[in-house]
mmCIF file of C-alpha atoms and ligand atoms in Angstrom:
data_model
loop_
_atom_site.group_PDB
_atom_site.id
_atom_site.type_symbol
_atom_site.label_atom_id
_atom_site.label_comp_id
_atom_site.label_asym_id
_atom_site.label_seq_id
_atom_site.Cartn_x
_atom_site.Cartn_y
_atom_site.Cartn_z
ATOM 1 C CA UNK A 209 99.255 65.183 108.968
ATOM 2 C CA UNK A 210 97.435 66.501 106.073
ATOM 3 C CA UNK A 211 95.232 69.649 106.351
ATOM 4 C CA UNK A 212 91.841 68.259 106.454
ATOM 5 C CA UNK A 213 92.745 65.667 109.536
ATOM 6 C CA UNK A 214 94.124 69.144 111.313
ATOM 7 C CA UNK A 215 90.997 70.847 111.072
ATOM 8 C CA UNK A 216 89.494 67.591 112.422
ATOM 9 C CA UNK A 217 86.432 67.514 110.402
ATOM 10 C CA UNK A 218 87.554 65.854 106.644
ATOM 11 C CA UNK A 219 85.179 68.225 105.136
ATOM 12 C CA UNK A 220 86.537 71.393 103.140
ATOM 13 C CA UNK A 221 85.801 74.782 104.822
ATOM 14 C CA UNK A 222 83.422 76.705 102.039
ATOM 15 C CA UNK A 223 84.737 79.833 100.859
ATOM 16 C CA UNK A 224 83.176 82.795 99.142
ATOM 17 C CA UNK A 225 84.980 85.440 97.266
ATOM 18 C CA UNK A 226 83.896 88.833 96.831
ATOM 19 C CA UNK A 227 85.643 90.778 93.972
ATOM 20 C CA UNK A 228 86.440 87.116 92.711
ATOM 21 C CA UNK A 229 87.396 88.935 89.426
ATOM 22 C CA UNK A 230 89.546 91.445 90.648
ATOM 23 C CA UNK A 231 93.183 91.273 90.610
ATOM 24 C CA UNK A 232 93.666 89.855 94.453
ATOM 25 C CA UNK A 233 89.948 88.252 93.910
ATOM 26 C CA UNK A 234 91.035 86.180 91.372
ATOM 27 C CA UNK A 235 94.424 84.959 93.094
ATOM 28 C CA UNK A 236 92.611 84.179 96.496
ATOM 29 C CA UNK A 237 90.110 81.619 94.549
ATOM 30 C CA UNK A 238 93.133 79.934 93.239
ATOM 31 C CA UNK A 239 94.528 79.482 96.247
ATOM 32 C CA UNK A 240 91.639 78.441 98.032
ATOM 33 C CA UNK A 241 91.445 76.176 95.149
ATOM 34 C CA UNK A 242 94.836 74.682 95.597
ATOM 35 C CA UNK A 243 94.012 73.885 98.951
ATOM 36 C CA UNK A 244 93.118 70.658 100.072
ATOM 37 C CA UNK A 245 91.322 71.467 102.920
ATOM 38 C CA UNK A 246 89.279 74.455 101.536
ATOM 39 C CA UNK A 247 86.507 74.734 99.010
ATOM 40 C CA UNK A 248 85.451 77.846 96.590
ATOM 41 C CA UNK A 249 81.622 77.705 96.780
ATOM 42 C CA UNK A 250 80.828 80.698 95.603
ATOM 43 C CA UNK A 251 82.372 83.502 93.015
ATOM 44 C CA UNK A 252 80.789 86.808 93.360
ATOM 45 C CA UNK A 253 81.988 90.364 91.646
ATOM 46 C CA UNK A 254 79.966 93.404 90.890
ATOM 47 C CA UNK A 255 76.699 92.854 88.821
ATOM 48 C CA UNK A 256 76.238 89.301 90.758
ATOM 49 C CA UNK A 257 74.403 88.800 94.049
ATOM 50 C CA UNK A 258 75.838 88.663 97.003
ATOM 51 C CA UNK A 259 73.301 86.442 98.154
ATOM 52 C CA UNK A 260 74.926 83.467 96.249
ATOM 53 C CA UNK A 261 77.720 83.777 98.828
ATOM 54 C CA UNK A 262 74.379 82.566 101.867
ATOM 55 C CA UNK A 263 72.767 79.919 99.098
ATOM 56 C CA UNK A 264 76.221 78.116 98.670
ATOM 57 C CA UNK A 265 76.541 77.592 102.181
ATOM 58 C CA UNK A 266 79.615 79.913 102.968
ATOM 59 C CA UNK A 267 81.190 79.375 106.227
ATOM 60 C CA UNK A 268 83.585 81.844 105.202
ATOM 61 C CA UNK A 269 84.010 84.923 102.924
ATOM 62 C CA UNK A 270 87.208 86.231 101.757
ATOM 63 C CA UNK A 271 86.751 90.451 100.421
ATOM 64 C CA UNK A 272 88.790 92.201 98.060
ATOM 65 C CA UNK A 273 86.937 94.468 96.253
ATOM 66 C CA UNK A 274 86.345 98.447 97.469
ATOM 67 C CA UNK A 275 86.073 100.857 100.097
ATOM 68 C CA UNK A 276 82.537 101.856 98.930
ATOM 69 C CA UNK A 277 80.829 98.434 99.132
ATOM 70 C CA UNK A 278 82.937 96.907 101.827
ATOM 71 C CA UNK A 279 80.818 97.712 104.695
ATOM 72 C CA UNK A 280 77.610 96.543 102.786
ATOM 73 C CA UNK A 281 79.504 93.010 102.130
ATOM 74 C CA UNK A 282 80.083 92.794 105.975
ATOM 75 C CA UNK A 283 76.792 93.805 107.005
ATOM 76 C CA UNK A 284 75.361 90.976 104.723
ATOM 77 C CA UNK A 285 77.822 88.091 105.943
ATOM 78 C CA UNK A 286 77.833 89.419 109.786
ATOM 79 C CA UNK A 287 73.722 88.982 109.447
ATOM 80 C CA UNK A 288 74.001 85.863 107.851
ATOM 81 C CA UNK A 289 76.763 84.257 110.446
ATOM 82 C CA UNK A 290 79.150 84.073 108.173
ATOM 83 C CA UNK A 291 82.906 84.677 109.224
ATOM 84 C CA UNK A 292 84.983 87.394 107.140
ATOM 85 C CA UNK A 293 88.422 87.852 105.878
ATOM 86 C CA UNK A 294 88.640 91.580 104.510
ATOM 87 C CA UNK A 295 91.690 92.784 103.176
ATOM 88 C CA UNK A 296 89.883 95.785 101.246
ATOM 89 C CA UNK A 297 90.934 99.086 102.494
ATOM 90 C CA UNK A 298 88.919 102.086 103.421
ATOM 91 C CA UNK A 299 88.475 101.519 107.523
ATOM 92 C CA UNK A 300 88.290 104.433 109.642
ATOM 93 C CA UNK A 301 87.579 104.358 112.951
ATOM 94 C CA UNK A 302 83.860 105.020 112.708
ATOM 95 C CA UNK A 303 83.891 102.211 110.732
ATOM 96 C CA UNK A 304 85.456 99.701 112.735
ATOM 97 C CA UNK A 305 82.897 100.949 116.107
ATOM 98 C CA UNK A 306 79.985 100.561 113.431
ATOM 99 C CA UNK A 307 81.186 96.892 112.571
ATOM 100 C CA UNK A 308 82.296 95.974 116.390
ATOM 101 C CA UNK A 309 78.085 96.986 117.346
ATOM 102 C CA UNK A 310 77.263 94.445 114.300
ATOM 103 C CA UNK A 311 79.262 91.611 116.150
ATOM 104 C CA UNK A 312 78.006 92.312 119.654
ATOM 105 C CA UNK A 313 74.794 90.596 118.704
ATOM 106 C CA UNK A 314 77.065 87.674 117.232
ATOM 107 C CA UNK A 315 79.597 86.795 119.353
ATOM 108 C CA UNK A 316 80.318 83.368 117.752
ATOM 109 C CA UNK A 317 81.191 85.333 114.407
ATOM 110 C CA UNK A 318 85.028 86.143 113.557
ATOM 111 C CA UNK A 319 85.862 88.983 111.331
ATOM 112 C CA UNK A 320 89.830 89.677 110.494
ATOM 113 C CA UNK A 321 90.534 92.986 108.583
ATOM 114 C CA UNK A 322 94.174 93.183 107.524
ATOM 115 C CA UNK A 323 95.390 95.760 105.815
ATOM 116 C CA UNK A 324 98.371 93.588 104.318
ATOM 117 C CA UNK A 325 98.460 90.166 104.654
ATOM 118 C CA UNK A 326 102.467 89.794 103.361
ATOM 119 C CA UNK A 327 104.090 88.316 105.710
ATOM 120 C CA UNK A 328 107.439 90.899 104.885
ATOM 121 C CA UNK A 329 105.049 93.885 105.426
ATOM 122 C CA UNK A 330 103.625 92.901 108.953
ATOM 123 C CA UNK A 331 107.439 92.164 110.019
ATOM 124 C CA UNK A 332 107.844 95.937 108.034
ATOM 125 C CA UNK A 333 105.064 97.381 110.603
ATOM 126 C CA UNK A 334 106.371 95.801 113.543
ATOM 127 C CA UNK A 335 110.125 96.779 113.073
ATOM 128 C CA UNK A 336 108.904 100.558 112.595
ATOM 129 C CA UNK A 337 106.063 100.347 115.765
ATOM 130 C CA UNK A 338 109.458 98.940 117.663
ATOM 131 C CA UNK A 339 112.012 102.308 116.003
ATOM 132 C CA UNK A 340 108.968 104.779 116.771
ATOM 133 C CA UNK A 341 109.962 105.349 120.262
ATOM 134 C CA UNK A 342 113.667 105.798 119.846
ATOM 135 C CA UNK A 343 113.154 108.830 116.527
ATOM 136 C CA UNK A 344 111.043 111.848 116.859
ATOM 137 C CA UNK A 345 110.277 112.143 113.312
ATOM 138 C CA UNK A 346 109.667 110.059 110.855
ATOM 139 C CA UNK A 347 107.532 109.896 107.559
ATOM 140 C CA UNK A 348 106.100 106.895 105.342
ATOM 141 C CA UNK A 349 106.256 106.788 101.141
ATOM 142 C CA UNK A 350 103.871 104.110 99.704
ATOM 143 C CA UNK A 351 104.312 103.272 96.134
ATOM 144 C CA UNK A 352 102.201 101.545 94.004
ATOM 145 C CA UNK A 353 100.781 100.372 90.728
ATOM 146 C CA UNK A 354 98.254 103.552 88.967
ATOM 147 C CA UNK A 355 95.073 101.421 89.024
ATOM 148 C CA UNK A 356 94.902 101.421 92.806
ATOM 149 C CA UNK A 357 91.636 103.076 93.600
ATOM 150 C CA UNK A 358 92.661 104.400 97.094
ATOM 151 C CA UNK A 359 95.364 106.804 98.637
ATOM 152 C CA UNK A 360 97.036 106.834 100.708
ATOM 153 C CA UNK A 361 97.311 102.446 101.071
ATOM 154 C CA UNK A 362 95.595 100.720 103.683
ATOM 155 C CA UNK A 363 99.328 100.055 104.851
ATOM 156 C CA UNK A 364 100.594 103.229 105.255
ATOM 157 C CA UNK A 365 97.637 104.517 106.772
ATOM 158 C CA UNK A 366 98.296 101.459 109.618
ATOM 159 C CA UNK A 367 102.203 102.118 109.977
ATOM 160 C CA UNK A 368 101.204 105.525 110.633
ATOM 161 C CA UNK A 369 98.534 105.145 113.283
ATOM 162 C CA UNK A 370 101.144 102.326 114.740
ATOM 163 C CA UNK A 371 103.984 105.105 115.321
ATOM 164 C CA UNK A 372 101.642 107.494 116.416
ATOM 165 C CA UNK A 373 100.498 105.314 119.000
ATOM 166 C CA UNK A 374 104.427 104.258 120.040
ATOM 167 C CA UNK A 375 105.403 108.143 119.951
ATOM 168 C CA UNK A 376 102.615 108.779 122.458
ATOM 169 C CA UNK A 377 102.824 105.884 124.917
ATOM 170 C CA UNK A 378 107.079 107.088 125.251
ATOM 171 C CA UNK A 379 106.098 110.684 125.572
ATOM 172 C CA UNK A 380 107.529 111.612 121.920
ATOM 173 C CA UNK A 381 106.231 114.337 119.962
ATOM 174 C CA UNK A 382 106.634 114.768 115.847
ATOM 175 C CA UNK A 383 110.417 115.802 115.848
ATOM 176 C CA UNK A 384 111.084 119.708 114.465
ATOM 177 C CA UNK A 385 110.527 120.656 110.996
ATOM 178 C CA UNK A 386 111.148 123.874 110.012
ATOM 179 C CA UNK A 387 109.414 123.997 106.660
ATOM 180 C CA UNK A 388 106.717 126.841 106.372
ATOM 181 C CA UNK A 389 106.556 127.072 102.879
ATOM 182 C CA UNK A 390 105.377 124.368 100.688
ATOM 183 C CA UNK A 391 102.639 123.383 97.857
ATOM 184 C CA UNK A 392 99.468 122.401 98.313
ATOM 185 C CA UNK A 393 100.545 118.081 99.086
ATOM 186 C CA UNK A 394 103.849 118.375 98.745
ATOM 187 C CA UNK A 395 104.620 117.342 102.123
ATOM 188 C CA UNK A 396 102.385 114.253 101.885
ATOM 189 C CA UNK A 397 98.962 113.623 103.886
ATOM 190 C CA UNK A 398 99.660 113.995 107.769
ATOM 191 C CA UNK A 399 98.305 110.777 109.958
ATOM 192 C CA UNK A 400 98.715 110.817 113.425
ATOM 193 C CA UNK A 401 101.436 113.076 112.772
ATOM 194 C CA UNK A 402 103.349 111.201 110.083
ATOM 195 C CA UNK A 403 103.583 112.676 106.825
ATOM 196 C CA UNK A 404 102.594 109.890 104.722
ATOM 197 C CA UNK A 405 103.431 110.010 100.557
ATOM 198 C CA UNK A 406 102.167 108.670 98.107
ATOM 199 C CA UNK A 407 103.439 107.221 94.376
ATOM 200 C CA UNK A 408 101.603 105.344 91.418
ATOM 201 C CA UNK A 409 103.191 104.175 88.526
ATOM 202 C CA UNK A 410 102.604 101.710 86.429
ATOM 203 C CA UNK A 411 105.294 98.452 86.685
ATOM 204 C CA UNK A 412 104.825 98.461 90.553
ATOM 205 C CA UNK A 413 102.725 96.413 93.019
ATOM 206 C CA UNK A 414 103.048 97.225 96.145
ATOM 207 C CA UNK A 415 105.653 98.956 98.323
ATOM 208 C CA UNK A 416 106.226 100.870 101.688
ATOM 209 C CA UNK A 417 109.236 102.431 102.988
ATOM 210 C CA UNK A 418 109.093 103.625 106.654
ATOM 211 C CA UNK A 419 112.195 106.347 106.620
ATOM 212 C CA UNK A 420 113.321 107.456 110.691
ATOM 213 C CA UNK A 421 115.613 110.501 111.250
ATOM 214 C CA UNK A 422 117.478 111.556 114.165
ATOM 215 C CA UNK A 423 120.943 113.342 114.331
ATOM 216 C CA UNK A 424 123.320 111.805 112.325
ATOM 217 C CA UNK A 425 121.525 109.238 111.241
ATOM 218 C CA UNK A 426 118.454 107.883 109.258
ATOM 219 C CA UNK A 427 116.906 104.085 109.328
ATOM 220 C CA UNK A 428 115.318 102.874 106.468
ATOM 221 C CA UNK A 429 112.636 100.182 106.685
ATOM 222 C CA UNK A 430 111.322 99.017 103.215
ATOM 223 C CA UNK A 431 109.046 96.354 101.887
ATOM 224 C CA UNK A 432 108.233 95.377 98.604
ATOM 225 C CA UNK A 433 105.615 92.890 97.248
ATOM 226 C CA UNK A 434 106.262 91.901 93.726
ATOM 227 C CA UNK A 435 103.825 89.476 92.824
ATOM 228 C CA UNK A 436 100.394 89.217 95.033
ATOM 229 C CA UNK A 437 101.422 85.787 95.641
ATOM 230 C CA UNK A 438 102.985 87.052 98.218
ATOM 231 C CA UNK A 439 99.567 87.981 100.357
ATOM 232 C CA UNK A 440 98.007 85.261 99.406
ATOM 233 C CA UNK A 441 99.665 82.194 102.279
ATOM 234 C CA UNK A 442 98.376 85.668 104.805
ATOM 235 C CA UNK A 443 94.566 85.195 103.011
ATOM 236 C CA UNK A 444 94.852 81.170 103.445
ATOM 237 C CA UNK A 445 96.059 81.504 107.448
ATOM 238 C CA UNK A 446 93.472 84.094 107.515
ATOM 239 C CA UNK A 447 90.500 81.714 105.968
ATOM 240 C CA UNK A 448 91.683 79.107 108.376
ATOM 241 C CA UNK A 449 91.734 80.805 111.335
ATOM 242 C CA UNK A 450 88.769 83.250 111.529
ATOM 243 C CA UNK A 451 86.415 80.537 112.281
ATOM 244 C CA UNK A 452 87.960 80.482 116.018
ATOM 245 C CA UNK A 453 88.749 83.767 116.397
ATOM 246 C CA UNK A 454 85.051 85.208 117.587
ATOM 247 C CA UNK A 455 84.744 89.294 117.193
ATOM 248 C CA UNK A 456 87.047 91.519 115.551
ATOM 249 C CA UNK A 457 90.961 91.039 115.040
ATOM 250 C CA UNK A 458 92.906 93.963 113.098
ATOM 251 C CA UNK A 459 95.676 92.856 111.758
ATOM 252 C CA UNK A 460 97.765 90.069 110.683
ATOM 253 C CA UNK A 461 100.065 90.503 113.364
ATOM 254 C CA UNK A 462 97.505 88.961 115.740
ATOM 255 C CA UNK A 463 97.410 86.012 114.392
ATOM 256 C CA UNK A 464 100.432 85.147 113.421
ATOM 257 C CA UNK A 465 101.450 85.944 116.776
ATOM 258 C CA UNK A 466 105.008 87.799 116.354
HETATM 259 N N1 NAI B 39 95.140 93.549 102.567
HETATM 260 C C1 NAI B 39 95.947 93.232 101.551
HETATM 261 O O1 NAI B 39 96.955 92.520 101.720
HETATM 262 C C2 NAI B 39 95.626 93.752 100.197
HETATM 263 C C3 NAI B 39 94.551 94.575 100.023
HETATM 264 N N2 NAI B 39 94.215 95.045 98.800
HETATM 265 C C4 NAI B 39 92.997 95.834 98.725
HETATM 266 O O2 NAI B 39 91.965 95.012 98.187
HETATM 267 C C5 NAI B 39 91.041 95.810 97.453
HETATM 268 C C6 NAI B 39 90.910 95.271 96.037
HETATM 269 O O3 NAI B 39 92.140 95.410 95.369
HETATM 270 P P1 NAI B 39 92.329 94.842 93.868
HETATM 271 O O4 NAI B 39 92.005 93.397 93.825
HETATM 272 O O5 NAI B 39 93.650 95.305 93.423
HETATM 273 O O6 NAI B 39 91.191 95.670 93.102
HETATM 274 P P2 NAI B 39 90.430 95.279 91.760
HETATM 275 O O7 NAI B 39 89.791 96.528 91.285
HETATM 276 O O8 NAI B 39 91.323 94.522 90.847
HETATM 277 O O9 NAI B 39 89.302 94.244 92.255
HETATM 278 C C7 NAI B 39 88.155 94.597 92.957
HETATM 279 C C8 NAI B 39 87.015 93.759 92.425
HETATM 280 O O10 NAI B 39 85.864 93.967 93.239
HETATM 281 C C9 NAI B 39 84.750 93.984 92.377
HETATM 282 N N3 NAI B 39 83.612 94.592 93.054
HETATM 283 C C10 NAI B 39 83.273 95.908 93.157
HETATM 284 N N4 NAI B 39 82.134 96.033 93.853
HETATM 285 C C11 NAI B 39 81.742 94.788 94.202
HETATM 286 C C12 NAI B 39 80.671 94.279 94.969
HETATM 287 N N5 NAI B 39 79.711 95.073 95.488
HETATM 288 N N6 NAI B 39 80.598 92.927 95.178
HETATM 289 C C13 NAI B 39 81.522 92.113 94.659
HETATM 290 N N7 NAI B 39 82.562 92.541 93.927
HETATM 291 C C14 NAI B 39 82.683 93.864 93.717
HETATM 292 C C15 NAI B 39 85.242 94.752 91.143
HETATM 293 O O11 NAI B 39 84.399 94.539 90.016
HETATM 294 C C16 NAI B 39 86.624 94.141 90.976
HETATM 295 O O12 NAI B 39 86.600 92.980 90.164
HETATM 296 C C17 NAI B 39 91.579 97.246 97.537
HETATM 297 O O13 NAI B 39 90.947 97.908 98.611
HETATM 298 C C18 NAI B 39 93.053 97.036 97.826
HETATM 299 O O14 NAI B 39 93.652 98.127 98.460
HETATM 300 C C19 NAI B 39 94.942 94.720 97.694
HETATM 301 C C20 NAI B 39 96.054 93.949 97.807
HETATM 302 C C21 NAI B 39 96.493 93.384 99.057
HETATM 303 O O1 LIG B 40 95.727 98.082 96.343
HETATM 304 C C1 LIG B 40 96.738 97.361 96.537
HETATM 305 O O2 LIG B 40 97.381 96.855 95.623
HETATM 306 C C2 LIG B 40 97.148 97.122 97.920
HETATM 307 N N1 LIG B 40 96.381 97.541 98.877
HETATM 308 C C3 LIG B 40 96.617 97.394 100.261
HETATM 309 C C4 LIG B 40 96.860 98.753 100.897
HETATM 310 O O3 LIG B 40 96.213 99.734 100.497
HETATM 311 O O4 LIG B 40 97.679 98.841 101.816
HETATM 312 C C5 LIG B 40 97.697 96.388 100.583
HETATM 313 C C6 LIG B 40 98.851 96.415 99.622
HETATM 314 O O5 LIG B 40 99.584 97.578 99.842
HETATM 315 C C7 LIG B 40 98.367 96.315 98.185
#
């Protein structure tokens, strides 16, 4: 059965991109290209108006582009009724209360944020939210390529809050450290308790390494994305789904359903 009879409709879904000339931009119009059952309508990067994303007809808008103009992009499509598929970083809590009072006025409108849609990474978060209860202390490294604007990654940032969460719900607290000397950052950013560390080089793309500790022993949990092909069948399940997913879902794992 080909895509277009499984949506039931034989017309394309219309897709905007924001930060359609950006490095994941640019892949996510290909692929929504590629796609038989989707349709690029509209192309939109800094300097252009977003309002060519609402005169194109949009049902759905796919965002990669940055933390500072995020929340403006979603404030235009939740107005307009237009479902979103974000996988720009940069969303703290206050954020995500601010967006869930946009969508109480439209509950028919989906939003999915997903702070890595490779497949290998959501398995990554899972398999350390599963380990968090069983180690007291663990601690995140996130490497990446130098012209990433943000630090630490979206990712980390999520395992973190993830084995925070597990740690708390079985009672754990951060494991001892006796380190009281240090420099300034050398012991990483702390998030929800997890020192978190951060690499860019040049040659990588993106990578996250979950390390657990306990006596005797250390588990290692790594993922590595080579090539952003690898997010992009995440975007495409993303674009696909959103439509029937009313309100806010954070996180891949949610609809992929592990
Ligand atoms: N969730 C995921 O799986 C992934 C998320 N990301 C995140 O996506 C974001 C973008 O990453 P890259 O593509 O590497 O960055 P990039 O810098 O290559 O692309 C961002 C693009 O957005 C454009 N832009 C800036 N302001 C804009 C606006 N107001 N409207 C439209 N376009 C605008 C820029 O001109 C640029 O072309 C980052 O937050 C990054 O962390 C990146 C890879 C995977
Ligand atoms: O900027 C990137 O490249 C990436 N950003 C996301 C993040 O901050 O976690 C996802 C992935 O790590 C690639």
């Amino acid at each position: 059965m080909t895509e277009d009879l499984q949506r039931g409709e034989g017309k394309p879904l219309r897709v905007g991109v924001l930060g359609a000339r950006g490095r994941m931009g640019a892949q996510a119009v290909k692929a929504v290209e590629a796609s038989r059952d989707l349709e690029v309508v509209a192309m939109v990067d800094a300097g252009d108006s977003v309002f060519e994303i609402a005169d194109a007809g949009a049902e759905v808008v796919i965002d990669f582009t940055h933390p500072d103009v995020v929340m403006d992009n979603l404030r235009f499509a939740v107005d307009r009724g237009i479902h979103a598929v974000v996988g720009t970083t940069g969303f703290t809590s206050a954020r995500l209360q601010t967006l869930r009072g946009w969508l109480a006025a439209k509950p028919e409108l989906g939003v999915l944020i997903a702070p890595n849609f490779a497949l290998g990474a959501v398995l990554a978060m899972r398999f350390a939210q599963q380990a968090a209860r069983f180690y007291e202390s663990a601690e995140i490294i996130e490497l990446h390529h130098n012209r990433k604007a943000d630090a630490p990654s979206g990712t980390a940032a999520h395992t973190a809050k993830l084995i925070g969460e597990a740690r708390s719900a079985a009672g754990l607290k951060p494991g001892p450290d006796a380190t009281t000397s240090e420099l300034d950052g050398a012991r990483g950013a702390a998030i929800d308790g997890v020192p978190v560390h951060s690499v860019r080089l040049p040659g990588l793309v993106a990578h996250e390494e979950i390390l657990f500790g306990a006596d005797g022993e250390t588990l290692t949990i790594r993922h590595d994305s080579m090539d952003r092909a690898s997010f992009m069948p995440g975007v495409l399940l993303g674009v696909r789904t959103v439509p029937k997913r009313p309100g806010l879902t954070i996180g891949l794992e949610n609809v992929i359903e592990l």
